[in-house]
């Protein structure tokens, strides 16, 4: 069997599909990369049938029989698709400067590895190029009139995904996708009109696009309309219409909409419906991975002294898309729980992760949480805050050094 022995490291992400994993692994085996990184999420506890499949997949990727340095990131707990994938990529690029990423359902052509190697060499120092894709069907699909492909082509140009940002091309592809009936393209045109991106700001046109997209059951359009009606932005304030939009989006699975319904139905909301109904919406939003809802629910569970509170705070902390204030709040809530439980190991791990994820003010607060009981564990949080010129941390570190 001829092997190309590429120098470029490869990350292979897998989960619970042995057949797909086998096919892609055989393609990797034929290419014989000299460095192979393998990441696998943990099985979901509510699906007992999944554990044997995950175990089988991990057995397949252990069959490396060529000269190769192998590193693995096998999760015991399930992080979910988004968090598991993003954390695997972060892990990979903490070890290498560049590499090839393959998922278990992406079967590469034999020429793919050479193609990546040559183009990485060519564009390594070209700051206009963020990534190189092995899939060229998207643009062809767009040119052939596929609505979803046209919308994705618009998104790629609008958001500079591997290409230079080009709002004009983004708008043109969105327009073609919208003409073909794609609800996401219609919604994205609404965003461009609302914010005045490439086109002149036009809230009336934005509203027309949002309503058109919402009629096609687009969750993002329904939520945006709900916000506009709730706040009276460009339309007369109408809480009932907002309630209708959020209810429809929540029925389609939107965590954002469910959280807005919790707020509308709460004690201070426009439609106070009692704590029981409000709590139901909050749980629904949290279960849909809305980080604000997870934090709020965690705090309620903490007041009730429920052990589930920690898992809700941890869900916010592990949420890649959570806003910085939510991350900071979850970090401090977790810190308080670890302090109360005397869990020094989790406290140390939290501080290590927080150094790169929260602002220096939060790091200093983290230090203050642990400093009396666990001063040595707390010290790295103080040092990280001081290194980022947080003056209270700088003064505290100087004081400690003089002792």
mmCIF file of C-alpha atoms in Angstrom:
data_model
loop_
_atom_site.group_PDB
_atom_site.id
_atom_site.type_symbol
_atom_site.label_atom_id
_atom_site.label_comp_id
_atom_site.label_asym_id
_atom_site.label_seq_id
_atom_site.Cartn_x
_atom_site.Cartn_y
_atom_site.Cartn_z
ATOM 1 C CA UNK A 1 0.000 0.000 0.000
ATOM 2 C CA UNK A 2 1.518 3.331 -1.061
ATOM 3 C CA UNK A 3 1.507 5.977 1.635
ATOM 4 C CA UNK A 4 2.171 9.658 1.199
ATOM 5 C CA UNK A 5 3.365 10.335 4.784
ATOM 6 C CA UNK A 6 2.237 13.972 4.908
ATOM 7 C CA UNK A 7 3.929 16.175 7.456
ATOM 8 C CA UNK A 8 0.757 18.178 8.087
ATOM 9 C CA UNK A 9 -0.908 17.137 11.384
ATOM 10 C CA UNK A 10 -4.472 15.803 11.219
ATOM 11 C CA UNK A 11 -7.321 16.212 13.712
ATOM 12 C CA UNK A 12 -9.979 13.502 13.425
ATOM 13 C CA UNK A 13 -13.194 14.173 15.378
ATOM 14 C CA UNK A 14 -15.434 11.179 16.058
ATOM 15 C CA UNK A 15 -18.390 10.215 18.226
ATOM 16 C CA UNK A 16 -20.894 7.386 17.819
ATOM 17 C CA UNK A 17 -20.858 6.248 14.176
ATOM 18 C CA UNK A 18 -18.584 3.222 13.751
ATOM 19 C CA UNK A 19 -19.310 2.697 10.036
ATOM 20 C CA UNK A 20 -18.558 6.311 9.078
ATOM 21 C CA UNK A 21 -15.518 6.341 11.352
ATOM 22 C CA UNK A 22 -14.128 3.199 9.751
ATOM 23 C CA UNK A 23 -14.350 4.617 6.210
ATOM 24 C CA UNK A 24 -12.665 7.901 7.084
ATOM 25 C CA UNK A 25 -10.069 6.189 9.277
ATOM 26 C CA UNK A 26 -9.082 3.951 6.343
ATOM 27 C CA UNK A 27 -8.550 7.070 4.221
ATOM 28 C CA UNK A 28 -6.360 8.552 6.961
ATOM 29 C CA UNK A 29 -4.473 5.261 7.221
ATOM 30 C CA UNK A 30 -3.694 5.359 3.491
ATOM 31 C CA UNK A 31 -2.363 8.911 3.857
ATOM 32 C CA UNK A 32 -0.376 7.925 6.993
ATOM 33 C CA UNK A 33 0.052 11.330 8.659
ATOM 34 C CA UNK A 34 2.955 11.496 11.068
ATOM 35 C CA UNK A 35 0.912 13.304 13.715
ATOM 36 C CA UNK A 36 -2.704 12.339 14.379
ATOM 37 C CA UNK A 37 -4.979 13.982 16.938
ATOM 38 C CA UNK A 38 -8.232 12.193 17.769
ATOM 39 C CA UNK A 39 -11.076 13.810 19.719
ATOM 40 C CA UNK A 40 -14.231 12.017 20.857
ATOM 41 C CA UNK A 41 -17.107 13.368 22.941
ATOM 42 C CA UNK A 42 -18.507 11.277 25.792
ATOM 43 C CA UNK A 43 -21.775 9.343 25.447
ATOM 44 C CA UNK A 44 -25.011 11.077 26.419
ATOM 45 C CA UNK A 45 -26.242 9.747 29.789
ATOM 46 C CA UNK A 46 -29.882 9.772 28.681
ATOM 47 C CA UNK A 47 -29.030 7.402 25.798
ATOM 48 C CA UNK A 48 -27.646 4.184 27.312
ATOM 49 C CA UNK A 49 -27.351 2.561 23.888
ATOM 50 C CA UNK A 50 -24.725 5.145 22.900
ATOM 51 C CA UNK A 51 -21.906 4.077 25.243
ATOM 52 C CA UNK A 52 -21.108 0.823 23.339
ATOM 53 C CA UNK A 53 -21.048 2.746 20.025
ATOM 54 C CA UNK A 54 -18.642 5.342 21.416
ATOM 55 C CA UNK A 55 -16.474 2.542 22.778
ATOM 56 C CA UNK A 56 -16.474 0.809 19.390
ATOM 57 C CA UNK A 57 -15.490 4.057 17.641
ATOM 58 C CA UNK A 58 -12.586 4.570 20.058
ATOM 59 C CA UNK A 59 -11.441 1.044 19.318
ATOM 60 C CA UNK A 60 -11.399 1.732 15.579
ATOM 61 C CA UNK A 61 -9.254 4.854 15.870
ATOM 62 C CA UNK A 62 -6.812 2.986 18.111
ATOM 63 C CA UNK A 63 -5.791 0.805 15.128
ATOM 64 C CA UNK A 64 -2.903 3.064 14.079
ATOM 65 C CA UNK A 65 -0.356 0.730 12.434
ATOM 66 C CA UNK A 66 1.993 3.212 10.782
ATOM 67 C CA UNK A 67 4.741 5.414 12.171
ATOM 68 C CA UNK A 68 2.730 8.124 13.841
ATOM 69 C CA UNK A 69 2.588 10.285 16.969
ATOM 70 C CA UNK A 70 -0.975 9.947 18.301
ATOM 71 C CA UNK A 71 -2.705 12.255 20.802
ATOM 72 C CA UNK A 72 -6.252 11.669 22.055
ATOM 73 C CA UNK A 73 -8.908 13.783 23.736
ATOM 74 C CA UNK A 74 -11.544 11.311 24.880
ATOM 75 C CA UNK A 75 -14.259 12.980 26.965
ATOM 76 C CA UNK A 76 -15.890 11.084 29.801
ATOM 77 C CA UNK A 77 -18.822 13.505 29.927
ATOM 78 C CA UNK A 78 -20.877 14.641 26.959
ATOM 79 C CA UNK A 79 -20.256 18.283 25.972
ATOM 80 C CA UNK A 80 -22.629 18.333 23.025
ATOM 81 C CA UNK A 81 -21.751 18.760 19.359
ATOM 82 C CA UNK A 82 -20.930 22.479 19.429
ATOM 83 C CA UNK A 83 -18.789 22.523 22.578
ATOM 84 C CA UNK A 84 -17.079 19.209 21.878
ATOM 85 C CA UNK A 85 -16.088 20.315 18.379
ATOM 86 C CA UNK A 86 -14.913 23.794 19.322
ATOM 87 C CA UNK A 87 -12.912 22.532 22.308
ATOM 88 C CA UNK A 88 -11.320 19.831 20.131
ATOM 89 C CA UNK A 89 -10.218 22.448 17.594
ATOM 90 C CA UNK A 90 -8.854 24.667 20.382
ATOM 91 C CA UNK A 91 -6.931 21.693 21.784
ATOM 92 C CA UNK A 92 -5.552 20.859 18.334
ATOM 93 C CA UNK A 93 -4.307 24.377 17.636
ATOM 94 C CA UNK A 94 -2.825 24.697 21.096
ATOM 95 C CA UNK A 95 -0.450 21.926 19.978
ATOM 96 C CA UNK A 96 0.128 22.814 16.310
ATOM 97 C CA UNK A 97 0.174 25.959 14.183
ATOM 98 C CA UNK A 98 -1.657 24.484 11.220
ATOM 99 C CA UNK A 99 -3.360 21.241 10.349
ATOM 100 C CA UNK A 100 -6.099 19.316 8.605
ATOM 101 C CA UNK A 101 -9.461 18.781 10.336
ATOM 102 C CA UNK A 102 -11.651 15.832 9.388
ATOM 103 C CA UNK A 103 -14.991 14.853 10.902
ATOM 104 C CA UNK A 104 -16.220 11.281 10.919
ATOM 105 C CA UNK A 105 -18.669 11.936 8.073
ATOM 106 C CA UNK A 106 -16.178 13.744 5.807
ATOM 107 C CA UNK A 107 -14.639 11.137 3.524
ATOM 108 C CA UNK A 108 -11.557 12.670 1.827
ATOM 109 C CA UNK A 109 -10.480 11.943 -1.710
ATOM 110 C CA UNK A 110 -6.945 10.437 -1.899
ATOM 111 C CA UNK A 111 -5.694 13.736 -3.349
ATOM 112 C CA UNK A 112 -7.117 15.772 -0.469
ATOM 113 C CA UNK A 113 -4.075 15.538 1.805
ATOM 114 C CA UNK A 114 -1.647 16.632 -0.916
ATOM 115 C CA UNK A 115 -4.025 19.439 -1.891
ATOM 116 C CA UNK A 116 -4.092 20.712 1.712
ATOM 117 C CA UNK A 117 -0.349 20.394 2.108
ATOM 118 C CA UNK A 118 0.411 22.349 -1.067
ATOM 119 C CA UNK A 119 -2.099 25.125 -0.385
ATOM 120 C CA UNK A 120 -1.055 25.482 3.240
ATOM 121 C CA UNK A 121 2.477 25.998 1.973
ATOM 122 C CA UNK A 122 1.331 28.511 -0.616
ATOM 123 C CA UNK A 123 -0.927 30.597 1.633
ATOM 124 C CA UNK A 124 0.777 30.137 5.003
ATOM 125 C CA UNK A 125 1.768 33.816 5.294
ATOM 126 C CA UNK A 126 -1.173 35.295 3.394
ATOM 127 C CA UNK A 127 -3.334 37.035 6.012
ATOM 128 C CA UNK A 128 -6.275 37.204 3.603
ATOM 129 C CA UNK A 129 -6.715 33.422 3.870
ATOM 130 C CA UNK A 130 -8.156 32.048 7.109
ATOM 131 C CA UNK A 131 -8.718 28.461 6.072
ATOM 132 C CA UNK A 132 -8.630 26.124 3.071
ATOM 133 C CA UNK A 133 -11.658 23.963 2.391
ATOM 134 C CA UNK A 134 -11.718 20.628 0.638
ATOM 135 C CA UNK A 135 -15.366 21.103 -0.376
ATOM 136 C CA UNK A 136 -15.978 22.899 -3.645
ATOM 137 C CA UNK A 137 -19.620 21.919 -4.152
ATOM 138 C CA UNK A 138 -20.994 24.986 -2.339
ATOM 139 C CA UNK A 139 -20.298 27.583 -5.010
ATOM 140 C CA UNK A 140 -21.297 25.202 -7.766
ATOM 141 C CA UNK A 141 -24.565 24.538 -5.944
ATOM 142 C CA UNK A 142 -25.103 28.283 -5.613
ATOM 143 C CA UNK A 143 -24.412 28.846 -9.302
ATOM 144 C CA UNK A 144 -26.877 26.097 -10.169
ATOM 145 C CA UNK A 145 -29.563 27.873 -8.141
ATOM 146 C CA UNK A 146 -29.668 25.850 -4.927
ATOM 147 C CA UNK A 147 -31.265 28.198 -2.355
ATOM 148 C CA UNK A 148 -29.334 26.964 0.694
ATOM 149 C CA UNK A 149 -26.018 27.126 -1.204
ATOM 150 C CA UNK A 150 -26.730 30.683 -2.346
ATOM 151 C CA UNK A 151 -27.474 31.699 1.236
ATOM 152 C CA UNK A 152 -24.288 30.080 2.501
ATOM 153 C CA UNK A 153 -22.290 31.792 -0.252
ATOM 154 C CA UNK A 154 -23.746 35.076 0.969
ATOM 155 C CA UNK A 155 -22.823 34.263 4.552
ATOM 156 C CA UNK A 156 -19.247 33.357 3.611
ATOM 157 C CA UNK A 157 -18.698 36.709 1.865
ATOM 158 C CA UNK A 158 -20.670 38.723 4.431
ATOM 159 C CA UNK A 159 -18.731 37.294 7.387
ATOM 160 C CA UNK A 160 -15.286 36.798 5.816
ATOM 161 C CA UNK A 161 -15.268 33.017 6.280
ATOM 162 C CA UNK A 162 -12.038 32.053 4.546
ATOM 163 C CA UNK A 163 -12.323 34.948 2.073
ATOM 164 C CA UNK A 164 -12.013 38.728 2.230
ATOM 165 C CA UNK A 165 -15.213 40.341 3.528
ATOM 166 C CA UNK A 166 -17.324 41.511 0.606
ATOM 167 C CA UNK A 167 -20.684 42.931 1.683
ATOM 168 C CA UNK A 168 -21.686 43.522 -1.941
ATOM 169 C CA UNK A 169 -21.288 39.845 -2.852
ATOM 170 C CA UNK A 170 -22.922 38.854 0.430
ATOM 171 C CA UNK A 171 -25.937 41.015 -0.376
ATOM 172 C CA UNK A 172 -26.145 39.707 -3.931
ATOM 173 C CA UNK A 173 -26.059 36.047 -2.868
ATOM 174 C CA UNK A 174 -28.550 36.671 -0.062
ATOM 175 C CA UNK A 175 -30.837 38.371 -2.591
ATOM 176 C CA UNK A 176 -30.644 35.382 -4.922
ATOM 177 C CA UNK A 177 -31.251 33.006 -2.016
ATOM 178 C CA UNK A 178 -34.232 35.100 -0.936
ATOM 179 C CA UNK A 179 -35.682 35.040 -4.452
ATOM 180 C CA UNK A 180 -35.395 31.242 -4.291
ATOM 181 C CA UNK A 181 -37.391 31.288 -1.036
ATOM 182 C CA UNK A 182 -34.695 30.628 1.584
ATOM 183 C CA UNK A 183 -35.905 32.024 4.930
ATOM 184 C CA UNK A 184 -32.386 32.543 6.298
ATOM 185 C CA UNK A 185 -31.377 34.611 3.264
ATOM 186 C CA UNK A 186 -34.490 36.742 3.724
ATOM 187 C CA UNK A 187 -33.690 37.217 7.421
ATOM 188 C CA UNK A 188 -30.057 38.150 6.675
ATOM 189 C CA UNK A 189 -31.235 40.796 4.216
ATOM 190 C CA UNK A 190 -33.392 42.168 7.049
ATOM 191 C CA UNK A 191 -30.306 42.427 9.252
ATOM 192 C CA UNK A 192 -28.414 44.296 6.525
ATOM 193 C CA UNK A 193 -31.275 46.768 6.053
ATOM 194 C CA UNK A 194 -31.748 47.267 9.793
ATOM 195 C CA UNK A 195 -28.050 47.959 10.414
ATOM 196 C CA UNK A 196 -27.269 49.751 7.157
ATOM 197 C CA UNK A 197 -24.643 47.198 6.099
ATOM 198 C CA UNK A 198 -23.746 47.760 2.417
ATOM 199 C CA UNK A 199 -27.305 49.050 1.764
ATOM 200 C CA UNK A 200 -28.809 52.272 3.109
ATOM 201 C CA UNK A 201 -30.420 51.790 6.511
ATOM 202 C CA UNK A 202 -34.121 51.101 5.991
ATOM 203 C CA UNK A 203 -36.104 49.817 8.970
ATOM 204 C CA UNK A 204 -39.330 49.518 6.975
ATOM 205 C CA UNK A 205 -37.608 47.183 4.501
ATOM 206 C CA UNK A 206 -35.984 45.301 7.378
ATOM 207 C CA UNK A 207 -39.400 44.724 8.964
ATOM 208 C CA UNK A 208 -40.813 43.556 5.638
ATOM 209 C CA UNK A 209 -37.988 41.030 5.327
ATOM 210 C CA UNK A 210 -38.360 39.840 8.929
ATOM 211 C CA UNK A 211 -42.102 39.312 8.477
ATOM 212 C CA UNK A 212 -41.534 37.485 5.199
ATOM 213 C CA UNK A 213 -38.960 35.205 6.867
ATOM 214 C CA UNK A 214 -41.165 34.708 9.947
ATOM 215 C CA UNK A 215 -44.018 33.495 7.747
ATOM 216 C CA UNK A 216 -41.645 30.731 6.697
ATOM 217 C CA UNK A 217 -41.182 29.778 10.394
ATOM 218 C CA UNK A 218 -37.666 31.178 10.668
ATOM 219 C CA UNK A 219 -36.853 31.217 14.396
ATOM 220 C CA UNK A 220 -34.384 34.115 14.188
ATOM 221 C CA UNK A 221 -36.868 36.305 12.335
ATOM 222 C CA UNK A 222 -39.623 35.533 14.842
ATOM 223 C CA UNK A 223 -37.324 36.413 17.745
ATOM 224 C CA UNK A 224 -36.162 39.628 16.084
ATOM 225 C CA UNK A 225 -39.754 40.695 15.426
ATOM 226 C CA UNK A 226 -40.610 39.860 19.025
ATOM 227 C CA UNK A 227 -37.818 42.147 20.253
ATOM 228 C CA UNK A 228 -38.874 44.985 17.964
ATOM 229 C CA UNK A 229 -42.518 44.762 19.078
ATOM 230 C CA UNK A 230 -41.505 44.465 22.714
ATOM 231 C CA UNK A 231 -39.210 47.506 22.623
ATOM 232 C CA UNK A 232 -41.184 49.573 20.123
ATOM 233 C CA UNK A 233 -38.218 49.812 17.743
ATOM 234 C CA UNK A 234 -39.466 51.043 14.377
ATOM 235 C CA UNK A 235 -42.983 49.838 15.187
ATOM 236 C CA UNK A 236 -45.468 50.767 17.902
ATOM 237 C CA UNK A 237 -44.750 48.798 21.077
ATOM 238 C CA UNK A 238 -47.090 45.814 21.189
ATOM 239 C CA UNK A 239 -46.368 43.249 23.944
ATOM 240 C CA UNK A 240 -49.133 40.970 22.676
ATOM 241 C CA UNK A 241 -47.601 40.728 19.227
ATOM 242 C CA UNK A 242 -44.226 40.171 20.885
ATOM 243 C CA UNK A 243 -45.759 37.375 22.956
ATOM 244 C CA UNK A 244 -47.175 35.791 19.806
ATOM 245 C CA UNK A 245 -43.822 35.915 17.996
ATOM 246 C CA UNK A 246 -41.884 34.485 20.944
ATOM 247 C CA UNK A 247 -44.496 31.755 21.498
ATOM 248 C CA UNK A 248 -44.262 30.636 17.882
ATOM 249 C CA UNK A 249 -40.446 30.633 17.982
ATOM 250 C CA UNK A 250 -40.405 28.736 21.293
ATOM 251 C CA UNK A 251 -42.726 26.111 19.824
ATOM 252 C CA UNK A 252 -40.099 25.659 17.092
ATOM 253 C CA UNK A 253 -37.397 25.048 19.712
ATOM 254 C CA UNK A 254 -35.876 28.494 20.281
ATOM 255 C CA UNK A 255 -34.202 28.853 23.678
ATOM 256 C CA UNK A 256 -33.960 32.623 23.188
ATOM 257 C CA UNK A 257 -37.721 32.853 22.690
ATOM 258 C CA UNK A 258 -38.460 30.623 25.689
ATOM 259 C CA UNK A 259 -36.298 32.884 27.872
ATOM 260 C CA UNK A 260 -38.154 35.962 26.655
ATOM 261 C CA UNK A 261 -41.438 34.232 27.519
ATOM 262 C CA UNK A 262 -40.086 33.534 31.001
ATOM 263 C CA UNK A 263 -39.366 37.235 31.392
ATOM 264 C CA UNK A 264 -42.752 38.266 29.984
ATOM 265 C CA UNK A 265 -44.603 35.834 32.252
ATOM 266 C CA UNK A 266 -42.577 36.598 35.379
ATOM 267 C CA UNK A 267 -43.630 38.854 38.239
ATOM 268 C CA UNK A 268 -42.299 42.001 36.557
ATOM 269 C CA UNK A 269 -43.284 41.025 33.021
ATOM 270 C CA UNK A 270 -46.114 42.361 30.879
ATOM 271 C CA UNK A 271 -48.076 39.120 31.263
ATOM 272 C CA UNK A 272 -47.494 37.971 34.835
ATOM 273 C CA UNK A 273 -48.819 34.413 34.836
ATOM 274 C CA UNK A 274 -47.521 33.129 38.146
ATOM 275 C CA UNK A 275 -44.209 31.549 39.142
ATOM 276 C CA UNK A 276 -45.105 28.039 38.007
ATOM 277 C CA UNK A 277 -45.636 28.939 34.336
ATOM 278 C CA UNK A 278 -42.646 31.292 34.361
ATOM 279 C CA UNK A 279 -40.477 28.509 35.797
ATOM 280 C CA UNK A 280 -41.601 26.148 33.042
ATOM 281 C CA UNK A 281 -40.471 28.603 30.383
ATOM 282 C CA UNK A 282 -37.166 29.110 32.181
ATOM 283 C CA UNK A 283 -36.475 25.367 32.318
ATOM 284 C CA UNK A 284 -37.417 25.033 28.676
ATOM 285 C CA UNK A 285 -35.037 27.831 27.708
ATOM 286 C CA UNK A 286 -32.218 26.350 29.788
ATOM 287 C CA UNK A 287 -32.769 22.905 28.284
ATOM 288 C CA UNK A 288 -32.465 24.546 24.853
ATOM 289 C CA UNK A 289 -28.967 25.734 25.933
ATOM 290 C CA UNK A 290 -29.782 29.413 26.348
ATOM 291 C CA UNK A 291 -26.922 30.613 28.607
ATOM 292 C CA UNK A 292 -28.872 33.441 30.276
ATOM 293 C CA UNK A 293 -31.607 30.976 31.195
ATOM 294 C CA UNK A 294 -29.100 28.423 32.450
ATOM 295 C CA UNK A 295 -27.527 31.019 34.736
ATOM 296 C CA UNK A 296 -30.906 32.190 36.044
ATOM 297 C CA UNK A 297 -32.087 28.642 36.652
ATOM 298 C CA UNK A 298 -28.811 27.781 38.343
ATOM 299 C CA UNK A 299 -29.310 30.620 40.798
ATOM 300 C CA UNK A 300 -32.848 29.510 41.592
ATOM 301 C CA UNK A 301 -31.651 25.950 42.142
ATOM 302 C CA UNK A 302 -28.838 27.258 44.338
ATOM 303 C CA UNK A 303 -31.391 29.043 46.541
ATOM 304 C CA UNK A 304 -33.300 25.762 46.752
ATOM 305 C CA UNK A 305 -30.044 23.983 47.674
ATOM 306 C CA UNK A 306 -30.407 21.660 44.703
ATOM 307 C CA UNK A 307 -27.262 19.785 43.559
ATOM 308 C CA UNK A 308 -28.359 20.443 39.959
ATOM 309 C CA UNK A 309 -27.283 24.088 40.306
ATOM 310 C CA UNK A 310 -23.645 23.266 39.577
ATOM 311 C CA UNK A 311 -24.469 21.569 36.282
ATOM 312 C CA UNK A 312 -26.425 24.628 35.143
ATOM 313 C CA UNK A 313 -23.551 26.984 35.967
ATOM 314 C CA UNK A 314 -21.131 24.583 34.277
ATOM 315 C CA UNK A 315 -23.310 24.597 31.146
ATOM 316 C CA UNK A 316 -22.892 28.383 30.903
ATOM 317 C CA UNK A 317 -19.159 28.105 31.526
ATOM 318 C CA UNK A 318 -18.797 25.508 28.756
ATOM 319 C CA UNK A 319 -21.008 27.427 26.303
ATOM 320 C CA UNK A 320 -18.782 28.776 23.523
ATOM 321 C CA UNK A 321 -21.267 31.487 22.553
ATOM 322 C CA UNK A 322 -22.003 32.856 26.042
ATOM 323 C CA UNK A 323 -21.488 36.594 26.453
ATOM 324 C CA UNK A 324 -18.608 37.733 28.664
ATOM 325 C CA UNK A 325 -20.820 38.925 31.580
ATOM 326 C CA UNK A 326 -22.573 35.545 31.675
ATOM 327 C CA UNK A 327 -19.242 33.698 31.628
ATOM 328 C CA UNK A 328 -17.950 35.826 34.499
ATOM 329 C CA UNK A 329 -21.099 35.282 36.541
ATOM 330 C CA UNK A 330 -21.039 31.516 35.971
ATOM 331 C CA UNK A 331 -17.355 31.401 36.863
ATOM 332 C CA UNK A 332 -17.935 33.081 40.213
ATOM 333 C CA UNK A 333 -20.986 30.928 40.958
ATOM 334 C CA UNK A 334 -18.935 27.795 40.312
ATOM 335 C CA UNK A 335 -16.141 29.162 42.481
ATOM 336 C CA UNK A 336 -18.512 29.683 45.386
ATOM 337 C CA UNK A 337 -19.819 26.145 45.027
ATOM 338 C CA UNK A 338 -16.334 24.613 44.908
ATOM 339 C CA UNK A 339 -15.328 26.635 47.970
ATOM 340 C CA UNK A 340 -18.365 25.421 49.902
ATOM 341 C CA UNK A 341 -17.709 21.812 48.868
ATOM 342 C CA UNK A 342 -13.977 22.053 49.558
ATOM 343 C CA UNK A 343 -13.222 20.808 46.052
ATOM 344 C CA UNK A 344 -9.686 22.095 45.596
ATOM 345 C CA UNK A 345 -9.118 20.163 42.362
ATOM 346 C CA UNK A 346 -12.093 21.718 40.578
ATOM 347 C CA UNK A 347 -11.167 25.130 41.959
ATOM 348 C CA UNK A 348 -7.661 24.899 40.517
ATOM 349 C CA UNK A 349 -8.966 23.760 37.144
ATOM 350 C CA UNK A 350 -11.494 26.609 37.060
ATOM 351 C CA UNK A 351 -8.812 29.216 37.787
ATOM 352 C CA UNK A 352 -6.581 27.764 35.078
ATOM 353 C CA UNK A 353 -9.375 27.966 32.499
ATOM 354 C CA UNK A 354 -10.539 31.394 33.674
ATOM 355 C CA UNK A 355 -7.143 32.996 33.038
ATOM 356 C CA UNK A 356 -7.842 32.952 29.304
ATOM 357 C CA UNK A 357 -11.614 33.404 29.334
ATOM 358 C CA UNK A 358 -12.697 36.156 31.713
ATOM 359 C CA UNK A 359 -11.660 39.798 32.247
ATOM 360 C CA UNK A 360 -9.109 40.709 34.942
ATOM 361 C CA UNK A 361 -11.838 42.066 37.229
ATOM 362 C CA UNK A 362 -13.382 38.602 37.396
ATOM 363 C CA UNK A 363 -10.003 36.982 37.953
ATOM 364 C CA UNK A 364 -9.438 39.284 40.916
ATOM 365 C CA UNK A 365 -12.856 38.388 42.333
ATOM 366 C CA UNK A 366 -11.979 34.733 41.829
ATOM 367 C CA UNK A 367 -8.809 35.254 43.831
ATOM 368 C CA UNK A 368 -10.822 36.881 46.617
ATOM 369 C CA UNK A 369 -13.220 33.925 46.741
ATOM 370 C CA UNK A 370 -10.426 31.429 47.454
ATOM 371 C CA UNK A 371 -7.663 33.450 49.090
ATOM 372 C CA UNK A 372 -8.553 32.804 52.746
ATOM 373 C CA UNK A 373 -9.110 29.074 52.550
ATOM 374 C CA UNK A 374 -6.881 28.160 49.602
ATOM 375 C CA UNK A 375 -4.282 30.931 49.152
ATOM 376 C CA UNK A 376 -1.934 28.854 46.967
ATOM 377 C CA UNK A 377 -4.767 27.796 44.669
ATOM 378 C CA UNK A 378 -5.975 31.403 44.449
ATOM 379 C CA UNK A 379 -2.565 32.898 43.654
ATOM 380 C CA UNK A 380 -2.582 32.154 39.860
ATOM 381 C CA UNK A 381 -5.850 34.089 39.494
ATOM 382 C CA UNK A 382 -4.251 37.107 41.184
ATOM 383 C CA UNK A 383 -1.125 36.852 39.041
ATOM 384 C CA UNK A 384 -3.161 36.581 35.845
ATOM 385 C CA UNK A 385 -5.209 39.657 36.787
ATOM 386 C CA UNK A 386 -2.058 41.614 37.673
ATOM 387 C CA UNK A 387 -0.400 40.617 34.392
ATOM 388 C CA UNK A 388 -3.309 42.300 32.623
ATOM 389 C CA UNK A 389 -2.708 45.540 34.574
ATOM 390 C CA UNK A 390 -5.722 45.300 36.889
ATOM 391 C CA UNK A 391 -4.574 47.810 39.505
ATOM 392 C CA UNK A 392 -6.183 46.266 42.634
ATOM 393 C CA UNK A 393 -4.547 42.956 41.654
ATOM 394 C CA UNK A 394 -1.205 44.667 41.023
ATOM 395 C CA UNK A 395 -1.290 46.294 44.468
ATOM 396 C CA UNK A 396 -2.327 43.060 46.173
ATOM 397 C CA UNK A 397 0.439 41.106 44.479
ATOM 398 C CA UNK A 398 3.004 43.701 45.506
ATOM 399 C CA UNK A 399 1.741 43.500 49.099
ATOM 400 C CA UNK A 400 2.093 39.716 49.137
ATOM 401 C CA UNK A 401 5.601 39.862 47.717
ATOM 402 C CA UNK A 402 6.697 42.221 50.475
ATOM 403 C CA UNK A 403 5.522 39.854 53.205
#
